[in-house]
Coordinates of C-alpha atoms in Angstrom, one line a residue:
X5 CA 72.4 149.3 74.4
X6 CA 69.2 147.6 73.5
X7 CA 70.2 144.0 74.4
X8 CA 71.7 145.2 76.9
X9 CA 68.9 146.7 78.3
X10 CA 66.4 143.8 77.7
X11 CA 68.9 141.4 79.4
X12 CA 68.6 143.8 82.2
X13 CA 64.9 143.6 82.0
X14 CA 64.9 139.7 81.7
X15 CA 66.9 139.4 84.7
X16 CA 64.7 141.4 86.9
X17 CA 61.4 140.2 85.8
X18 CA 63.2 136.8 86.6
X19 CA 64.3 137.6 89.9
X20 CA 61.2 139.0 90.6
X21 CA 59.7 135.7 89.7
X22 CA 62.5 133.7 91.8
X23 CA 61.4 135.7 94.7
X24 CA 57.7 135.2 94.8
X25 CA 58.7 131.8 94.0
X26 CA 60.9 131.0 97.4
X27 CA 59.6 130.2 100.9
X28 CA 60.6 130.3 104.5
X29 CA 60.1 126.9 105.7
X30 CA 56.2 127.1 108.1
X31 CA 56.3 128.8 111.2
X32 CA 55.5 126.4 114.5
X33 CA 52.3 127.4 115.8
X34 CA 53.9 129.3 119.0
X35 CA 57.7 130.6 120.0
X36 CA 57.3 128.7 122.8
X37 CA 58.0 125.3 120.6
X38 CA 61.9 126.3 119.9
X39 CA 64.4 125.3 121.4
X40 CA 66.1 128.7 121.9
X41 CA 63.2 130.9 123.9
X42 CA 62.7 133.3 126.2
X43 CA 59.0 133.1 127.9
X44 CA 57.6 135.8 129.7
X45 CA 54.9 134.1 131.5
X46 CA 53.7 137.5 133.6
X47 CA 53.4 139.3 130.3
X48 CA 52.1 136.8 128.2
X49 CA 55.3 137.4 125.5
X50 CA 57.5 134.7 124.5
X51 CA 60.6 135.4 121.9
X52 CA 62.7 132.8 120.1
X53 CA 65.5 132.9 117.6
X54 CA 66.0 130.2 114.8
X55 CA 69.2 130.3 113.4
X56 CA 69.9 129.0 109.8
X57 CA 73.3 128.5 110.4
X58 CA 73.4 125.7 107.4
X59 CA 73.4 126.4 103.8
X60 CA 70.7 123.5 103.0
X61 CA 68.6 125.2 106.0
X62 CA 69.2 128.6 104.1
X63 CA 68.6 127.3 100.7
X64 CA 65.5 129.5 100.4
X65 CA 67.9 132.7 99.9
X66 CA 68.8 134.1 96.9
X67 CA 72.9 134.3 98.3
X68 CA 74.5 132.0 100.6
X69 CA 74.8 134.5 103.2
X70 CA 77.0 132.4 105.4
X71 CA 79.2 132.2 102.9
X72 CA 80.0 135.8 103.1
X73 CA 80.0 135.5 107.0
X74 CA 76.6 137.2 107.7
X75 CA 74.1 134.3 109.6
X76 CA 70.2 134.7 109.0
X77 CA 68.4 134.1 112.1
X78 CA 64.8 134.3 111.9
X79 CA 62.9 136.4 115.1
X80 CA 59.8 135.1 116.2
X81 CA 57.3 136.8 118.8
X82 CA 54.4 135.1 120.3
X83 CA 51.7 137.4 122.1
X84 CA 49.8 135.5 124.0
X85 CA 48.1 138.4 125.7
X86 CA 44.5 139.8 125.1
X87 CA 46.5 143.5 124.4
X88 CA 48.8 144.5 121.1
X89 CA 52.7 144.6 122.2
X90 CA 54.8 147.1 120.0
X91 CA 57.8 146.3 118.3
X92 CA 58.3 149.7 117.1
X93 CA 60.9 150.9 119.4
X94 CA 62.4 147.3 119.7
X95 CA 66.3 146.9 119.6
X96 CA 67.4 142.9 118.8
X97 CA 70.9 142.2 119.2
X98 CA 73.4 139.4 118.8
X99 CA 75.7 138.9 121.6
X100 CA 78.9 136.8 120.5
X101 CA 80.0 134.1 123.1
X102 CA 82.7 136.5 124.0
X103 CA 80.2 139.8 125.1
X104 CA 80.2 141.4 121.7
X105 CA 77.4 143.6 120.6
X106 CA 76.5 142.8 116.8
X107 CA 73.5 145.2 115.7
X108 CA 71.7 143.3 112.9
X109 CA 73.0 144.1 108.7
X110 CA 71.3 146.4 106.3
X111 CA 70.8 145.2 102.5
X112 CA 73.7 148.1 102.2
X113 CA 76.6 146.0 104.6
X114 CA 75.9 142.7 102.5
X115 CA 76.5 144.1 99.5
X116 CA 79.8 145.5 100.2
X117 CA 80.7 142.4 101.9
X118 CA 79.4 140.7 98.9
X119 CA 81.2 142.8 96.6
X120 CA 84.4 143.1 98.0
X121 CA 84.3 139.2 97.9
X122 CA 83.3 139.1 94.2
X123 CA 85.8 141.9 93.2
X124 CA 88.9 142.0 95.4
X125 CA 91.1 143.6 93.1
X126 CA 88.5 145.1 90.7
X127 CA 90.2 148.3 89.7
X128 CA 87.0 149.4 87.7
X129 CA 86.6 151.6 84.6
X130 CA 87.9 155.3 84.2
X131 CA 85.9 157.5 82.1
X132 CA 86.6 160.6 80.7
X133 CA 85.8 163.8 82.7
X134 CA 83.4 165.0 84.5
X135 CA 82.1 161.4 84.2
X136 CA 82.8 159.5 87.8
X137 CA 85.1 156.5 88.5
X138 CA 83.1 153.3 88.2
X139 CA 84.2 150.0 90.6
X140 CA 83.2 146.8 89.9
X141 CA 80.0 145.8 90.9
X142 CA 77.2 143.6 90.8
X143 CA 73.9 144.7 90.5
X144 CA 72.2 141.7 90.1
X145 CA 73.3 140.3 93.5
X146 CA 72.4 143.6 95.0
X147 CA 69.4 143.3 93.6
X148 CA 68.7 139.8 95.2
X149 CA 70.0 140.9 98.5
X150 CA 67.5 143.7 98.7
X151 CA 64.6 141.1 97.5
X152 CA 65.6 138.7 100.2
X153 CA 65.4 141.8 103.1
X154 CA 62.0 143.3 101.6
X155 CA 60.7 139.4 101.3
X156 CA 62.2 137.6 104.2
X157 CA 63.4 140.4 106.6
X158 CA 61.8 140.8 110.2
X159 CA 59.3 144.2 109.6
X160 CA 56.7 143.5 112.2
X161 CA 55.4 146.9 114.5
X162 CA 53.1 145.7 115.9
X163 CA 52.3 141.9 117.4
X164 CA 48.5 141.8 117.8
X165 CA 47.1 140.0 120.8
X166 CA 47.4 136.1 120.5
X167 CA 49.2 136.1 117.5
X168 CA 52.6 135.1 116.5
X169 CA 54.9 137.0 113.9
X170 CA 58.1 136.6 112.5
X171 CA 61.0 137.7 110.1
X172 CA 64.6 137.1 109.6
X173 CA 67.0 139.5 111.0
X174 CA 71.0 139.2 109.8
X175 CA 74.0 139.1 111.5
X176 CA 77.7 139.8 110.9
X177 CA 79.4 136.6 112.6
X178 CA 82.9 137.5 109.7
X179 CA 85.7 135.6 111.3
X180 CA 83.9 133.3 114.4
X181 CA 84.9 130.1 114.1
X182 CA 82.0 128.9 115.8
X183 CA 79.3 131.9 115.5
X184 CA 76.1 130.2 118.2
X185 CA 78.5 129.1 120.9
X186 CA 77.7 131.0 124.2
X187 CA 75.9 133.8 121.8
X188 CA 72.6 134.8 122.7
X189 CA 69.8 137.4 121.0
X190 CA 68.6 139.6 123.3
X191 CA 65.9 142.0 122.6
X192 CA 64.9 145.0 124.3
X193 CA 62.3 147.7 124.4
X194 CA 59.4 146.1 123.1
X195 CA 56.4 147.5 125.0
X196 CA 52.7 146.3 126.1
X197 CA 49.5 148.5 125.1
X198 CA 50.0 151.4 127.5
X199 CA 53.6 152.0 126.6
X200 CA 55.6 150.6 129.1
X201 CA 58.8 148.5 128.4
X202 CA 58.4 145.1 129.2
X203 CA 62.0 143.4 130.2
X204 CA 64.6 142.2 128.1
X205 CA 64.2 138.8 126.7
X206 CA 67.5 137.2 126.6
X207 CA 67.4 133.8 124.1
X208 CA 70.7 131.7 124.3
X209 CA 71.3 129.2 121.6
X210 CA 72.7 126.5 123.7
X211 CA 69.9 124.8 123.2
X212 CA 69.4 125.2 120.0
X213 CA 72.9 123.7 119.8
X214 CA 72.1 121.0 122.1
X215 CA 68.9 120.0 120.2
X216 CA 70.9 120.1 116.6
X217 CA 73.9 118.0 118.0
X218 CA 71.3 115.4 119.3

């Protein structure tokens, strides 16, 4: 029990460590300078989406979340405006090239993704009664999973007037042969200062693609 309690404690303090450790490559100094933006020139907003869709890209992460079919793509709002917009009612969705709605992952959807993977037929442990069937599991990716989303994840409320902020939001793109092709992020209900809802920004990747390909 001891050692393996101290290995427990090792690990932690490691990936604790790992995490401080790891960074997101630099933001560009506005959204407006990817490829894949929407600019709202009346409101003074832009928003852009930067997919890592690459592992070396994503190499920052503690799992290779494409490899479990979930793509980081990493949000960025520009506020070029002399008010605050809020994010705090915002709703950012991927739209597959074929129409589909895909609401961004919790931690909580990776890890059974990432478990199911790791343990297909795990048929875990029995234990005598009343104590509770136990399936495989691992901890210690759940554990990075919920470092990279409290590190890396997009948590920004509030953009404050010309400022930009960021943060990666995840995606469940399981079984699309070619995820960014036709797919857009559109993101809705972000409001100015006085609480009114600013129009959808709708962000296709075809240029993105078009800018990667060339």
């Amino acid at each position: 029990m001891k050692r393996a309690f101290l290995s427990a404690l090792l690990l932690t303090l490691a990936t604790t460590a790992l995490a401080k450790d790891r960074k997101a490559p630099e933001l560009k100094s506005s959204a407006a300078d990817y490829p894949a933006v929407d600019i709202h020139t009346s409101d003074q907003v832009s928003v852009a989406a930067d997919p890592f869709d690459t592992p070396d890209k994503a190499s920052f992460f503690s799992i290779d979340y494409l490899k479990y079919g979930f793509i980081p793509i990493r949000v960025i709002v520009t506020n070029n405006g002399n008010a605050p917009i809020s994010l705090a009612d915002a709703r950012i969705y991927f739209f597959t090239g074929y129409g589909d709605k895909v609401l961004a992952a919790e931690p909580d959807d990776v890890e059974r993704r990432v478990d199911t993977i790791a343990n297909p037929t795990s048929p875990g442990v029995v234990l005598p009664a009343p104590f509770p069937h136990i399936h495989g599991h691992s901890h210690d990716k759940d554990k990075q999973i919920q470092s990279d989303f409290d590190t890396f994840g997009f948590q920004t409320l509030v953009v404050e007037a010309h400022t930009t902020r960021a943060g990666f939001l995840f995606y469940n793109i399981q079984g699309l042969s070619d995820p960014l092709k036709g797919a857009k992020i559109e993101a809705r209900e972000l409001r100015d200062a006085n609480g009114k809802e600013l129009f959808s920004f709708e962000v296709p990747f075809d240029k993105y693609l078009a800018v990667k390909k060339h």
